[in-house]
Amino acid sequence: MNQNILSKFPKFNFSVLPTPFQKLEKISLILNRSIYCKRDDLTGFALGGNKTRKLDFLIGDAKRSGADIITAVGSIQSNFCRIAAAAGKVAGIDVMLLLGGKPSTKPTGNLLLDHIFGATLKFIDSSEWGVWEHESEMFSEKLEKEGKKVYRLPVGGSTPIGALGYVHAFLEIMEQSQSNGINIDTIMHATSSAGTQAGLIVGKAITGWKGKIIGMAVAKNKPVLLNEIYKLASDTASMLGIKVDINDVIVDDAYRGAAYAARTKECEEAIKLFAHTEGILLDNVYTGKAAAGLIDYAKREIFQRNENICFIHTGGTVELFE
């Protein structure tokens, strides 16, 4: 289904696709709604997650460009940096991770995996995304002056090339749901660096699907995200010779808590519900907050009773082991 539109872009097949698309039977009964889950926590590479789909295209583009080193930037427990470290190593490209935070003598979670995957690490003593990006740009320029061919990845790998991973994911969701006689009305997921939602919106434009894509913010506020997602979706669509509608960009920031990675009671309750009823693990940073919104939408009847809702599990469960 419309897969040929992506065929001109070089791609690594790190992701094991398609990922499962399943009905959450017990949660559907509890919430009195038809809830389905796209299991992108099971993308099958370096413990999986949505960033694997982005890196399929990003590493393909890095190889095409002749890069001999990749720089990737993120928090000290970045899911994206963990998978970038593994992807670069498998593709035969050196990886330098620039991580916001201080080094640990006993690394855990994603930081431990960064070491295992053999990335070179540089730490940035700041919690500000803008500072991370600036340091990444400066360091990449330094490497280029030393004669390196650098392929720089921003936070979350959220570039038009990276967003193609979720154009592909959207087409996959439509194919899986429709082949099972299910018409999805709403897609809901955690949104942060804009790439996942931008790709989904472009997929919607390609197919003409009439449903809603709702991004549940976990860090930035709604006005900032609306602008970032629309710009990235527009740039991605332009590569494909199509346009997107600004009205398709929907963000809710009511469930993000006090700050990025700040725990909320609703998030903790959502994690327990998914674990106890479906055996599915969510995390405190991304999917738990998005699921808290999903549950609240059902309880407040924002979702109609006859709606079919697809919740995208974007991974991140390594966070539980920090």
Short mmCIF file of C-alpha atoms in Angstrom, two decimals:
data_model
loop_
_atom_site.label_atom_id
_atom_site.label_comp_id
_atom_site.label_asym_id
_atom_site.label_seq_id
_atom_site.Cartn_x
_atom_site.Cartn_y
_atom_site.Cartn_z
CA MET A 1 0.00 0.00 0.00
CA ASN A 2 1.76 3.15 -1.24
CA GLN A 3 5.13 1.68 -0.16
CA ASN A 4 6.77 2.55 -3.48
CA ILE A 5 6.77 6.24 -2.55
CA LEU A 6 9.64 5.49 -0.16
CA SER A 7 11.63 3.19 -2.43
CA LYS A 8 14.03 5.87 -3.71
CA PHE A 9 15.47 6.43 -0.22
CA PRO A 10 18.36 4.16 0.85
CA LYS A 11 17.44 2.09 3.87
CA PHE A 12 19.00 -0.33 6.32
CA ASN A 13 16.70 -3.04 7.60
CA PHE A 14 17.52 -2.92 11.28
CA SER A 15 13.83 -3.08 12.18
CA VAL A 16 12.10 -6.45 12.14
CA LEU A 17 8.86 -5.55 10.41
CA PRO A 18 5.94 -5.55 10.52
CA THR A 19 5.67 -5.16 14.28
CA PRO A 20 2.59 -6.72 15.88
CA PHE A 21 -0.77 -4.99 15.78
CA GLN A 22 -2.98 -6.39 18.53
CA LYS A 23 -6.19 -5.68 20.34
CA LEU A 24 -5.77 -4.91 24.03
CA GLU A 25 -8.66 -7.15 25.07
CA LYS A 26 -8.74 -6.50 28.82
CA ILE A 27 -8.02 -2.79 28.59
CA SER A 28 -10.75 -2.49 25.95
CA LEU A 29 -13.20 -4.08 28.39
CA ILE A 30 -12.09 -1.86 31.28
CA LEU A 31 -12.29 1.34 29.23
CA ASN A 32 -15.36 0.25 27.23
CA ARG A 33 -13.58 1.20 23.99
CA SER A 34 -11.87 -0.77 21.24
CA ILE A 35 -8.18 -0.21 21.93
CA TYR A 36 -5.49 -1.63 19.65
CA CYS A 37 -1.74 -1.43 20.14
CA LYS A 38 0.96 -1.08 17.50
CA ARG A 39 3.90 -2.77 19.20
CA ASP A 40 6.84 -0.68 18.10
CA ASP A 41 8.54 -1.63 21.33
CA LEU A 42 9.18 -4.85 19.39
CA THR A 43 11.14 -3.48 16.42
CA GLY A 44 13.72 -6.13 17.21
CA PHE A 45 17.05 -4.26 17.20
CA ALA A 46 19.07 -3.11 20.22
CA LEU A 47 16.01 -3.62 22.46
CA GLY A 48 13.70 -1.90 20.01
CA GLY A 49 11.56 1.22 20.01
CA ASN A 50 10.39 3.84 17.54
CA LYS A 51 13.89 5.23 16.92
CA THR A 52 14.85 2.02 15.12
CA ARG A 53 12.48 2.90 12.28
CA LYS A 54 14.07 6.35 11.96
CA LEU A 55 17.56 4.87 11.94
CA ASP A 56 16.65 2.47 9.13
CA PHE A 57 16.53 5.54 6.88
CA LEU A 58 19.10 7.71 8.66
CA ILE A 59 21.86 5.11 8.49
CA GLY A 60 20.94 4.39 4.90
CA ASP A 61 21.42 8.08 4.15
CA ALA A 62 24.66 8.21 6.16
CA LYS A 63 26.10 5.35 4.11
CA ARG A 64 24.98 7.02 0.90
CA SER A 65 26.75 10.22 1.96
CA GLY A 66 30.01 8.38 2.60
CA ALA A 67 30.10 9.32 6.29
CA ASP A 68 32.88 7.81 8.38
CA ILE A 69 31.51 9.04 11.71
CA ILE A 70 28.04 9.71 13.11
CA THR A 71 27.42 12.20 15.90
CA ALA A 72 24.19 11.74 17.84
CA VAL A 73 22.93 13.88 20.71
CA GLY A 74 20.44 13.32 23.50
CA SER A 75 19.93 12.91 27.23
CA ILE A 76 22.22 10.66 29.24
CA GLN A 77 19.49 7.98 29.09
CA SER A 78 18.53 8.60 25.46
CA ASN A 79 16.76 5.73 23.70
CA PHE A 80 17.75 7.21 20.36
CA CYS A 81 21.44 7.37 21.23
CA ARG A 82 21.37 3.75 22.41
CA ILE A 83 19.98 2.54 19.09
CA ALA A 84 22.20 4.92 17.07
CA ALA A 85 25.24 3.43 18.80
CA ALA A 86 24.18 -0.09 17.80
CA ALA A 87 23.13 0.88 14.27
CA GLY A 88 26.37 2.69 13.50
CA LYS A 89 28.44 -0.21 14.79
CA VAL A 90 26.52 -2.76 12.70
CA ALA A 91 26.76 -0.50 9.61
CA GLY A 92 30.51 -0.07 10.06
CA ILE A 93 30.44 3.65 10.93
CA ASP A 94 32.05 5.11 14.05
CA VAL A 95 29.58 6.70 16.49
CA MET A 96 30.17 9.61 18.86
CA LEU A 97 27.40 10.22 21.36
CA LEU A 98 27.04 13.63 22.99
CA LEU A 99 25.00 13.08 26.11
CA GLY A 100 23.39 15.69 28.33
CA GLY A 101 24.41 14.89 31.90
CA LYS A 102 27.35 13.77 34.00
CA PRO A 103 29.25 10.49 33.56
CA SER A 104 28.62 7.66 35.99
CA THR A 105 31.08 5.21 37.47
CA LYS A 106 28.30 2.61 37.47
CA PRO A 107 26.28 3.19 34.28
CA THR A 108 22.79 1.72 34.09
CA GLY A 109 19.98 1.54 31.52
CA ASN A 110 20.69 3.10 28.15
CA LEU A 111 24.05 4.49 29.28
CA LEU A 112 25.26 0.99 30.06
CA LEU A 113 24.12 -0.16 26.61
CA ASP A 114 25.92 2.77 24.95
CA HIS A 115 29.15 1.35 26.41
CA ILE A 116 28.29 -2.19 25.33
CA PHE A 117 27.60 -1.07 21.75
CA GLY A 118 31.03 0.52 21.62
CA ALA A 119 30.18 4.18 21.09
CA THR A 120 32.56 6.97 22.06
CA LEU A 121 30.90 9.17 24.68
CA LYS A 122 31.20 12.89 25.36
CA PHE A 123 29.18 14.42 28.18
CA ILE A 124 27.53 17.84 28.20
CA ASP A 125 26.91 19.28 31.67
CA SER A 126 23.48 20.70 30.90
CA SER A 127 19.84 19.63 30.85
CA GLU A 128 18.91 22.07 28.05
CA TRP A 129 18.18 20.64 24.61
CA GLY A 130 19.34 23.84 22.94
CA VAL A 131 22.74 23.55 24.65
CA TRP A 132 23.05 19.92 23.54
CA GLU A 133 22.32 20.80 19.93
CA HIS A 134 24.79 23.70 19.98
CA GLU A 135 27.53 21.50 21.42
CA SER A 136 26.76 18.83 18.84
CA GLU A 137 27.06 21.33 16.01
CA MET A 138 30.34 22.69 17.35
CA PHE A 139 31.82 19.25 17.88
CA SER A 140 30.72 18.05 14.43
CA GLU A 141 32.36 21.09 12.86
CA LYS A 142 35.57 20.33 14.77
CA LEU A 143 35.60 16.78 13.42
CA GLU A 144 35.05 18.04 9.88
CA LYS A 145 38.01 20.40 10.21
CA GLU A 146 40.05 17.35 11.21
CA GLY A 147 39.10 15.73 7.92
CA LYS A 148 36.22 13.55 9.04
CA LYS A 149 33.08 13.03 6.98
CA VAL A 150 30.41 13.63 9.64
CA TYR A 151 26.74 12.69 9.57
CA ARG A 152 25.10 14.65 12.41
CA LEU A 153 21.93 13.38 14.04
CA PRO A 154 19.84 15.84 16.11
CA VAL A 155 17.84 14.95 19.21
CA GLY A 156 15.59 11.99 18.42
CA GLY A 157 16.86 11.71 14.85
CA SER A 158 14.01 14.02 13.91
CA THR A 159 14.89 15.08 10.37
CA PRO A 160 12.83 14.65 7.20
CA ILE A 161 14.86 11.51 6.41
CA GLY A 162 14.27 10.14 9.91
CA ALA A 163 10.55 10.91 9.74
CA LEU A 164 10.25 8.55 6.76
CA GLY A 165 10.40 5.73 9.29
CA TYR A 166 6.97 6.74 10.55
CA VAL A 167 5.57 7.35 7.11
CA HIS A 168 6.34 3.67 6.64
CA ALA A 169 4.86 2.82 10.05
CA PHE A 170 1.60 4.60 9.22
CA LEU A 171 1.24 2.63 6.00
CA GLU A 172 1.94 -0.54 7.98
CA ILE A 173 -0.78 0.27 10.53
CA MET A 174 -3.31 0.89 7.78
CA GLU A 175 -2.43 -2.35 6.02
CA GLN A 176 -2.59 -4.45 9.20
CA SER A 177 -5.82 -2.93 10.50
CA GLN A 178 -7.68 -3.00 7.19
CA SER A 179 -6.60 -6.56 6.41
CA ASN A 180 -8.30 -7.52 9.68
CA GLY A 181 -11.47 -5.58 8.85
CA ILE A 182 -10.72 -2.81 11.36
CA ASN A 183 -11.14 0.86 10.52
CA ILE A 184 -8.94 2.88 12.86
CA ASP A 185 -10.46 6.22 13.84
CA THR A 186 -7.74 7.64 16.09
CA ILE A 187 -4.02 7.07 16.52
CA MET A 188 -2.45 8.17 19.80
CA HIS A 189 1.22 8.19 20.78
CA ALA A 190 3.87 9.99 22.83
CA THR A 191 5.39 12.99 21.07
CA SER A 192 8.60 14.82 21.91
CA SER A 193 11.12 15.61 19.16
CA ALA A 194 8.40 15.69 16.44
CA GLY A 195 9.72 12.99 14.09
CA THR A 196 7.25 10.22 14.86
CA GLN A 197 4.19 12.44 14.60
CA ALA A 198 5.48 14.25 11.51
CA GLY A 199 5.93 10.93 9.72
CA LEU A 200 2.46 9.73 10.71
CA ILE A 201 0.90 12.97 9.41
CA VAL A 202 2.67 12.56 6.07
CA GLY A 203 1.39 8.98 5.92
CA LYS A 204 -2.10 10.30 6.47
CA ALA A 205 -1.65 12.75 3.59
CA ILE A 206 -0.45 9.98 1.28
CA THR A 207 -3.44 7.73 1.97
CA GLY A 208 -6.21 10.30 2.48
CA TRP A 209 -7.15 8.64 5.77
CA LYS A 210 -9.82 10.65 7.60
CA GLY A 211 -8.94 9.85 11.21
CA LYS A 212 -7.04 11.81 13.87
CA ILE A 213 -3.42 11.51 15.01
CA ILE A 214 -3.04 12.78 18.57
CA GLY A 215 0.42 13.38 19.97
CA MET A 216 0.61 13.33 23.76
CA ALA A 217 3.39 15.73 24.72
CA VAL A 218 5.97 14.51 27.25
CA ALA A 219 8.37 17.48 27.32
CA LYS A 220 7.73 20.59 25.23
CA ASN A 221 4.52 22.56 25.46
CA LYS A 222 1.72 22.47 22.91
CA PRO A 223 2.48 25.71 20.96
CA VAL A 224 6.14 24.78 20.48
CA LEU A 225 5.31 21.25 19.37
CA LEU A 226 2.59 22.34 16.97
CA ASN A 227 5.12 24.51 15.13
CA GLU A 228 7.92 21.94 15.17
CA ILE A 229 5.72 19.06 14.03
CA TYR A 230 4.11 21.03 11.22
CA LYS A 231 7.47 22.26 9.92
CA LEU A 232 9.01 18.79 9.98
CA ALA A 233 5.91 17.21 8.42
CA SER A 234 5.91 19.87 5.70
CA ASP A 235 9.61 19.35 4.95
CA THR A 236 9.14 15.58 4.85
CA ALA A 237 6.10 15.86 2.60
CA SER A 238 8.01 18.18 0.27
CA MET A 239 10.62 15.46 -0.30
CA LEU A 240 7.79 13.22 -1.46
CA GLY A 241 6.11 15.86 -3.64
CA ILE A 242 2.99 16.21 -1.48
CA LYS A 243 1.57 18.62 1.10
CA VAL A 244 0.19 18.27 4.62
CA ASP A 245 -2.67 20.08 6.32
CA ILE A 246 -1.81 22.09 9.44
CA ASN A 247 -5.17 21.03 10.92
CA ASP A 248 -3.87 17.46 11.07
CA VAL A 249 -1.32 18.46 13.73
CA ILE A 250 -2.97 17.69 17.08
CA VAL A 251 -1.08 17.86 20.38
CA ASP A 252 -2.24 17.53 23.98
CA ASP A 253 0.24 18.59 26.68
CA ALA A 254 -2.01 18.00 29.69
CA TYR A 255 -0.30 14.76 30.75
CA ARG A 256 3.40 15.66 30.57
CA GLY A 257 3.84 16.52 34.24
CA ALA A 258 6.18 19.13 35.68
CA ALA A 259 9.05 18.40 33.29
CA TYR A 260 10.60 15.91 30.92
CA ALA A 261 11.00 12.58 32.74
CA ALA A 262 9.10 13.90 35.78
CA ARG A 263 6.86 11.13 37.09
CA THR A 264 3.14 11.58 37.50
CA LYS A 265 0.59 9.60 39.47
CA GLU A 266 -1.50 9.06 36.32
CA CYS A 267 1.53 7.73 34.46
CA GLU A 268 2.35 5.27 37.25
CA GLU A 269 -1.25 4.05 37.27
CA ALA A 270 -1.18 3.57 33.48
CA ILE A 271 2.04 1.54 33.74
CA LYS A 272 0.43 -0.75 36.33
CA LEU A 273 -2.76 -1.16 34.29
CA PHE A 274 -0.90 -2.21 31.13
CA ALA A 275 1.41 -4.51 33.08
CA HIS A 276 -1.34 -6.19 35.13
CA THR A 277 -3.89 -6.64 32.34
CA GLU A 278 -1.86 -7.13 29.15
CA GLY A 279 1.66 -7.99 30.32
CA ILE A 280 2.93 -4.93 28.43
CA LEU A 281 5.60 -2.72 29.96
CA LEU A 282 5.48 1.05 29.54
CA ASP A 283 8.01 3.63 30.72
CA ASN A 284 7.77 6.73 32.91
CA VAL A 285 9.08 9.18 30.31
CA TYR A 286 7.09 8.50 27.13
CA THR A 287 4.58 5.68 26.80
CA GLY A 288 3.30 5.82 30.38
CA LYS A 289 2.32 9.47 30.00
CA ALA A 290 0.72 8.84 26.61
CA ALA A 291 -1.22 5.90 28.06
CA ALA A 292 -2.37 8.10 30.95
CA GLY A 293 -3.90 10.38 28.35
CA LEU A 294 -5.46 7.43 26.52
CA ILE A 295 -7.12 6.20 29.71
CA ASP A 296 -8.37 9.66 30.64
CA TYR A 297 -9.79 10.26 27.14
CA ALA A 298 -11.78 7.03 27.46
CA LYS A 299 -13.01 7.80 30.98
CA ARG A 300 -14.09 11.33 30.01
CA GLU A 301 -15.73 9.98 26.83
CA ILE A 302 -13.60 12.11 24.53
CA PHE A 303 -13.35 8.90 22.53
CA GLN A 304 -16.74 7.90 21.12
CA ARG A 305 -18.03 4.47 22.11
CA ASN A 306 -17.82 3.12 18.56
CA GLU A 307 -14.28 4.40 17.93
CA ASN A 308 -11.34 2.13 17.13
CA ILE A 309 -8.23 3.59 18.75
CA CYS A 310 -4.65 2.60 17.93
CA PHE A 311 -2.11 3.29 20.67
CA ILE A 312 1.46 3.21 19.36
CA HIS A 313 3.87 1.72 21.88
CA THR A 314 7.05 3.58 20.96
CA GLY A 315 9.33 1.61 23.29
CA GLY A 316 11.58 3.10 25.95
CA THR A 317 11.16 0.35 28.54
CA VAL A 318 14.92 0.35 29.19
CA GLU A 319 14.10 3.36 31.41
CA LEU A 320 12.60 0.95 33.94
CA PHE A 321 16.10 -0.42 34.59
CA GLU A 322 17.91 2.85 35.30
#
